[in-house]
Amino acid sequence: MSETCPPEPLSSNPIVVMAPRVRPFLGSLASCAFHVRDEAAFEADAAIDAIVHDLDVLRGRRPEDKGPLFCLVRDMEPGKPFQIMRAAGLSLLQDQGPTVARIDDAEGWIAGLQRHLDPACAIVVREYLNPDAPGLDLFWVILPEAAACSLDCRDDGQDRQIRISMEGSRNGVAT
């Protein structure tokens, strides 16, 4: 087994092994496009201001959009605007793997995004080279009421998903 992947659970209880704490958005990343509830409140939030100072927060608008779309990137090209709606985000949250650990949101970035995210949207972020998860790729799913992060481990050619949920999780989905 790879040193970077946590061991398999020893029982049938799916919440046995604790993966490492992971801080969000420390590596190279790109998110899908997302709408916010109130653009002025989004831009005035201290947590969002911290994100803006650490990441590139891109803004754009398609003709059919009701307001601007935002996208988070660092050291990557954003690509074409791709939006994940709430139902798809919920499905992605439910498809997370069985091993649970904690998201370290000490900076309040996840909570800030949750506060302002349009309830009809989800944010999906693909992150690489996060120092809290060396050798692993992270897949973040953020909804206004929940957030999770999967670590993609490579072990003998087999991919395993490890769900990381925020403190205060309920039924395996972070609140």
PDB file of N, CA and C in Angstrom, residues 63-119:
ATOM      1  N   PRO A  63     -24.577  35.294 -22.376  1.00  0.00           N
ATOM      2  CA  PRO A  63     -25.818  36.029 -22.669  1.00  0.00           C
ATOM      3  C   PRO A  63     -27.023  35.514 -21.876  1.00  0.00           C
ATOM      4  N   GLU A  64     -27.088  34.225 -21.623  1.00  0.00           N
ATOM      5  CA  GLU A  64     -28.251  33.655 -20.931  1.00  0.00           C
ATOM      6  C   GLU A  64     -28.170  33.741 -19.408  1.00  0.00           C
ATOM      7  N   ASP A  65     -27.057  34.222 -18.847  1.00  0.00           N
ATOM      8  CA  ASP A  65     -26.880  34.255 -17.397  1.00  0.00           C
ATOM      9  C   ASP A  65     -27.635  35.409 -16.759  1.00  0.00           C
ATOM     10  N   LYS A  66     -28.207  35.145 -15.567  1.00  0.00           N
ATOM     11  CA  LYS A  66     -28.932  36.169 -14.819  1.00  0.00           C
ATOM     12  C   LYS A  66     -27.989  37.138 -14.107  1.00  0.00           C
ATOM     13  N   GLY A  67     -26.765  36.740 -13.933  1.00  0.00           N
ATOM     14  CA  GLY A  67     -25.753  37.564 -13.286  1.00  0.00           C
ATOM     15  C   GLY A  67     -24.387  37.025 -13.647  1.00  0.00           C
ATOM     16  N   PRO A  68     -23.340  37.620 -13.083  1.00  0.00           N
ATOM     17  CA  PRO A  68     -22.002  37.160 -13.439  1.00  0.00           C
ATOM     18  C   PRO A  68     -21.728  35.748 -12.926  1.00  0.00           C
ATOM     19  N   LEU A  69     -20.886  35.045 -13.648  1.00  0.00           N
ATOM     20  CA  LEU A  69     -20.369  33.750 -13.222  1.00  0.00           C
ATOM     21  C   LEU A  69     -18.979  33.978 -12.651  1.00  0.00           C
ATOM     22  N   PHE A  70     -18.633  33.231 -11.614  1.00  0.00           N
ATOM     23  CA  PHE A  70     -17.308  33.306 -11.021  1.00  0.00           C
ATOM     24  C   PHE A  70     -16.629  31.954 -11.183  1.00  0.00           C
ATOM     25  N   CYS A  71     -15.311  31.961 -11.185  1.00  0.00           N
ATOM     26  CA  CYS A  71     -14.518  30.743 -11.316  1.00  0.00           C
ATOM     27  C   CYS A  71     -13.235  30.939 -10.513  1.00  0.00           C
ATOM     28  N   LEU A  72     -12.821  29.922  -9.758  1.00  0.00           N
ATOM     29  CA  LEU A  72     -11.585  29.973  -8.980  1.00  0.00           C
ATOM     30  C   LEU A  72     -10.491  29.236  -9.738  1.00  0.00           C
ATOM     31  N   VAL A  73      -9.314  29.827  -9.851  1.00  0.00           N
ATOM     32  CA  VAL A  73      -8.187  29.160 -10.506  1.00  0.00           C
ATOM     33  C   VAL A  73      -6.875  29.550  -9.826  1.00  0.00           C
ATOM     34  N   ARG A  74      -5.911  28.658  -9.916  1.00  0.00           N
ATOM     35  CA  ARG A  74      -4.525  28.943  -9.540  1.00  0.00           C
ATOM     36  C   ARG A  74      -3.645  28.034 -10.384  1.00  0.00           C
ATOM     37  N   ASP A  75      -2.720  28.640 -11.091  1.00  0.00           N
ATOM     38  CA  ASP A  75      -1.729  27.904 -11.890  1.00  0.00           C
ATOM     39  C   ASP A  75      -2.362  26.987 -12.924  1.00  0.00           C
ATOM     40  N   MET A  76      -3.579  27.278 -13.351  1.00  0.00           N
ATOM     41  CA  MET A  76      -4.264  26.478 -14.364  1.00  0.00           C
ATOM     42  C   MET A  76      -5.087  27.413 -15.243  1.00  0.00           C
ATOM     43  N   GLU A  77      -5.441  26.943 -16.409  1.00  0.00           N
ATOM     44  CA  GLU A  77      -6.338  27.680 -17.294  1.00  0.00           C
ATOM     45  C   GLU A  77      -7.772  27.259 -16.976  1.00  0.00           C
ATOM     46  N   PRO A  78      -8.709  28.200 -16.909  1.00  0.00           N
ATOM     47  CA  PRO A  78     -10.071  27.852 -16.510  1.00  0.00           C
ATOM     48  C   PRO A  78     -10.868  27.067 -17.538  1.00  0.00           C
ATOM     49  N   GLY A  79     -10.585  27.196 -18.801  1.00  0.00           N
ATOM     50  CA  GLY A  79     -11.389  26.501 -19.810  1.00  0.00           C
ATOM     51  C   GLY A  79     -12.708  27.217 -20.047  1.00  0.00           C
ATOM     52  N   LYS A  80     -13.595  26.575 -20.794  1.00  0.00           N
ATOM     53  CA  LYS A  80     -14.907  27.162 -21.093  1.00  0.00           C
ATOM     54  C   LYS A  80     -15.776  27.142 -19.847  1.00  0.00           C
ATOM     55  N   PRO A  81     -16.679  28.130 -19.713  1.00  0.00           N
ATOM     56  CA  PRO A  81     -17.559  28.142 -18.540  1.00  0.00           C
ATOM     57  C   PRO A  81     -18.412  26.876 -18.477  1.00  0.00           C
ATOM     58  N   PHE A  82     -18.288  26.169 -17.397  1.00  0.00           N
ATOM     59  CA  PHE A  82     -19.050  24.949 -17.173  1.00  0.00           C
ATOM     60  C   PHE A  82     -19.680  25.087 -15.805  1.00  0.00           C
ATOM     61  N   GLN A  83     -20.986  24.984 -15.753  1.00  0.00           N
ATOM     62  CA  GLN A  83     -21.706  25.200 -14.506  1.00  0.00           C
ATOM     63  C   GLN A  83     -22.307  23.890 -14.023  1.00  0.00           C
ATOM     64  N   ILE A  84     -22.189  23.635 -12.718  1.00  0.00           N
ATOM     65  CA  ILE A  84     -22.789  22.461 -12.082  1.00  0.00           C
ATOM     66  C   ILE A  84     -23.998  22.949 -11.291  1.00  0.00           C
ATOM     67  N   MET A  85     -25.149  22.384 -11.574  1.00  0.00           N
ATOM     68  CA  MET A  85     -26.357  22.782 -10.861  1.00  0.00           C
ATOM     69  C   MET A  85     -26.495  21.963  -9.577  1.00  0.00           C
ATOM     70  N   ARG A  86     -27.374  22.410  -8.704  1.00  0.00           N
ATOM     71  CA  ARG A  86     -27.543  21.827  -7.378  1.00  0.00           C
ATOM     72  C   ARG A  86     -27.784  20.319  -7.398  1.00  0.00           C
ATOM     73  N   ALA A  87     -28.687  19.831  -8.230  1.00  0.00           N
ATOM     74  CA  ALA A  87     -29.010  18.397  -8.250  1.00  0.00           C
ATOM     75  C   ALA A  87     -27.770  17.567  -8.573  1.00  0.00           C
ATOM     76  N   ALA A  88     -26.973  18.020  -9.525  1.00  0.00           N
ATOM     77  CA  ALA A  88     -25.741  17.301  -9.864  1.00  0.00           C
ATOM     78  C   ALA A  88     -24.749  17.373  -8.707  1.00  0.00           C
ATOM     79  N   GLY A  89     -24.681  18.519  -8.031  1.00  0.00           N
ATOM     80  CA  GLY A  89     -23.803  18.654  -6.867  1.00  0.00           C
ATOM     81  C   GLY A  89     -24.203  17.718  -5.743  1.00  0.00           C
ATOM     82  N   LEU A  90     -25.509  17.603  -5.490  1.00  0.00           N
ATOM     83  CA  LEU A  90     -25.986  16.655  -4.474  1.00  0.00           C
ATOM     84  C   LEU A  90     -25.617  15.227  -4.837  1.00  0.00           C
ATOM     85  N   SER A  91     -25.757  14.883  -6.096  1.00  0.00           N
ATOM     86  CA  SER A  91     -25.393  13.545  -6.559  1.00  0.00           C
ATOM     87  C   SER A  91     -23.901  13.290  -6.344  1.00  0.00           C
ATOM     88  N   LEU A  92     -23.078  14.280  -6.650  1.00  0.00           N
ATOM     89  CA  LEU A  92     -21.636  14.131  -6.432  1.00  0.00           C
ATOM     90  C   LEU A  92     -21.316  13.957  -4.951  1.00  0.00           C
ATOM     91  N   LEU A  93     -22.007  14.688  -4.077  1.00  0.00           N
ATOM     92  CA  LEU A  93     -21.800  14.522  -2.633  1.00  0.00           C
ATOM     93  C   LEU A  93     -22.155  13.108  -2.186  1.00  0.00           C
ATOM     94  N   GLN A  94     -23.251  12.578  -2.700  1.00  0.00           N
ATOM     95  CA  GLN A  94     -23.697  11.240  -2.317  1.00  0.00           C
ATOM     96  C   GLN A  94     -22.783  10.148  -2.850  1.00  0.00           C
ATOM     97  N   ASP A  95     -22.033  10.436  -3.905  1.00  0.00           N
ATOM     98  CA  ASP A  95     -21.141   9.447  -4.504  1.00  0.00           C
ATOM     99  C   ASP A  95     -19.747   9.451  -3.901  1.00  0.00           C
ATOM    100  N   GLN A  96     -19.525  10.207  -2.843  1.00  0.00           N
ATOM    101  CA  GLN A  96     -18.207  10.240  -2.215  1.00  0.00           C
ATOM    102  C   GLN A  96     -17.916   8.883  -1.584  1.00  0.00           C
ATOM    103  N   GLY A  97     -16.651   8.571  -1.410  1.00  0.00           N
ATOM    104  CA  GLY A  97     -16.220   7.284  -0.857  1.00  0.00           C
ATOM    105  C   GLY A  97     -16.522   7.142   0.621  1.00  0.00           C
ATOM    106  N   PRO A  98     -16.208   5.992   1.201  1.00  0.00           N
ATOM    107  CA  PRO A  98     -16.623   5.668   2.552  1.00  0.00           C
ATOM    108  C   PRO A  98     -15.703   6.167   3.668  1.00  0.00           C
ATOM    109  N   THR A  99     -14.449   6.512   3.407  1.00  0.00           N
ATOM    110  CA  THR A  99     -13.528   6.890   4.468  1.00  0.00           C
ATOM    111  C   THR A  99     -13.629   8.386   4.728  1.00  0.00           C
ATOM    112  N   VAL A 100     -13.829   8.762   5.990  1.00  0.00           N
ATOM    113  CA  VAL A 100     -14.116  10.150   6.341  1.00  0.00           C
ATOM    114  C   VAL A 100     -12.957  10.758   7.122  1.00  0.00           C
ATOM    115  N   ALA A 101     -12.628  11.990   6.811  1.00  0.00           N
ATOM    116  CA  ALA A 101     -11.685  12.795   7.598  1.00  0.00           C
ATOM    117  C   ALA A 101     -12.259  14.205   7.675  1.00  0.00           C
ATOM    118  N   ARG A 102     -11.477  15.143   8.134  1.00  0.00           N
ATOM    119  CA  ARG A 102     -11.988  16.498   8.326  1.00  0.00           C
ATOM    120  C   ARG A 102     -11.339  17.485   7.362  1.00  0.00           C
ATOM    121  N   ILE A 103     -12.143  18.432   6.890  1.00  0.00           N
ATOM    122  CA  ILE A 103     -11.628  19.561   6.127  1.00  0.00           C
ATOM    123  C   ILE A 103     -11.199  20.609   7.147  1.00  0.00           C
ATOM    124  N   ASP A 104     -10.004  21.122   7.021  1.00  0.00           N
ATOM    125  CA  ASP A 104      -9.521  22.185   7.894  1.00  0.00           C
ATOM    126  C   ASP A 104      -9.856  23.523   7.233  1.00  0.00           C
ATOM    127  N   ASP A 105     -10.977  24.103   7.609  1.00  0.00           N
ATOM    128  CA  ASP A 105     -11.435  25.363   7.020  1.00  0.00           C
ATOM    129  C   ASP A 105     -11.142  26.543   7.946  1.00  0.00           C
ATOM    130  N   ALA A 106      -9.957  26.538   8.566  1.00  0.00           N
ATOM    131  CA  ALA A 106      -9.594  27.593   9.511  1.00  0.00           C
ATOM    132  C   ALA A 106      -9.637  28.982   8.874  1.00  0.00           C
ATOM    133  N   GLU A 107      -9.353  29.068   7.588  1.00  0.00           N
ATOM    134  CA  GLU A 107      -9.395  30.355   6.891  1.00  0.00           C
ATOM    135  C   GLU A 107     -10.826  30.783   6.571  1.00  0.00           C
ATOM    136  N   GLY A 108     -11.777  29.872   6.677  1.00  0.00           N
ATOM    137  CA  GLY A 108     -13.177  30.191   6.413  1.00  0.00           C
ATOM    138  C   GLY A 108     -13.536  30.277   4.940  1.00  0.00           C
ATOM    139  N   TRP A 109     -12.683  29.731   4.072  1.00  0.00           N
ATOM    140  CA  TRP A 109     -12.928  29.831   2.634  1.00  0.00           C
ATOM    141  C   TRP A 109     -14.131  29.015   2.198  1.00  0.00           C
ATOM    142  N   ILE A 110     -14.245  27.789   2.691  1.00  0.00           N
ATOM    143  CA  ILE A 110     -15.394  26.950   2.323  1.00  0.00           C
ATOM    144  C   ILE A 110     -16.673  27.592   2.859  1.00  0.00           C
ATOM    145  N   ALA A 111     -16.646  28.000   4.127  1.00  0.00           N
ATOM    146  CA  ALA A 111     -17.827  28.634   4.730  1.00  0.00           C
ATOM    147  C   ALA A 111     -18.205  29.912   3.980  1.00  0.00           C
ATOM    148  N   GLY A 112     -17.222  30.705   3.565  1.00  0.00           N
ATOM    149  CA  GLY A 112     -17.498  31.927   2.808  1.00  0.00           C
ATOM    150  C   GLY A 112     -18.157  31.632   1.477  1.00  0.00           C
ATOM    151  N   LEU A 113     -17.642  30.642   0.770  1.00  0.00           N
ATOM    152  CA  LEU A 113     -18.264  30.264  -0.503  1.00  0.00           C
ATOM    153  C   LEU A 113     -19.681  29.748  -0.279  1.00  0.00           C
ATOM    154  N   GLN A 114     -19.881  28.961   0.787  1.00  0.00           N
ATOM    155  CA  GLN A 114     -21.218  28.440   1.086  1.00  0.00           C
ATOM    156  C   GLN A 114     -22.205  29.566   1.384  1.00  0.00           C
ATOM    157  N   ARG A 115     -21.753  30.587   2.102  1.00  0.00           N
ATOM    158  CA  ARG A 115     -22.632  31.720   2.450  1.00  0.00           C
ATOM    159  C   ARG A 115     -23.175  32.421   1.218  1.00  0.00           C
ATOM    160  N   HIS A 116     -22.380  32.505   0.180  1.00  0.00           N
ATOM    161  CA  HIS A 116     -22.729  33.331  -0.972  1.00  0.00           C
ATOM    162  C   HIS A 116     -23.157  32.557  -2.204  1.00  0.00           C
ATOM    163  N   LEU A 117     -22.963  31.259  -2.219  1.00  0.00           N
ATOM    164  CA  LEU A 117     -23.301  30.462  -3.395  1.00  0.00           C
ATOM    165  C   LEU A 117     -24.801  30.501  -3.676  1.00  0.00           C
ATOM    166  N   ASP A 118     -25.162  30.733  -4.916  1.00  0.00           N
ATOM    167  CA  ASP A 118     -26.566  30.686  -5.339  1.00  0.00           C
ATOM    168  C   ASP A 118     -27.106  29.294  -5.014  1.00  0.00           C
ATOM    169  N   PRO A 119     -28.265  29.187  -4.337  1.00  0.00           N
ATOM    170  CA  PRO A 119     -28.795  27.876  -3.948  1.00  0.00           C
ATOM    171  C   PRO A 119     -29.078  26.940  -5.118  1.00  0.00           C
TER     172      PRO A 119
END
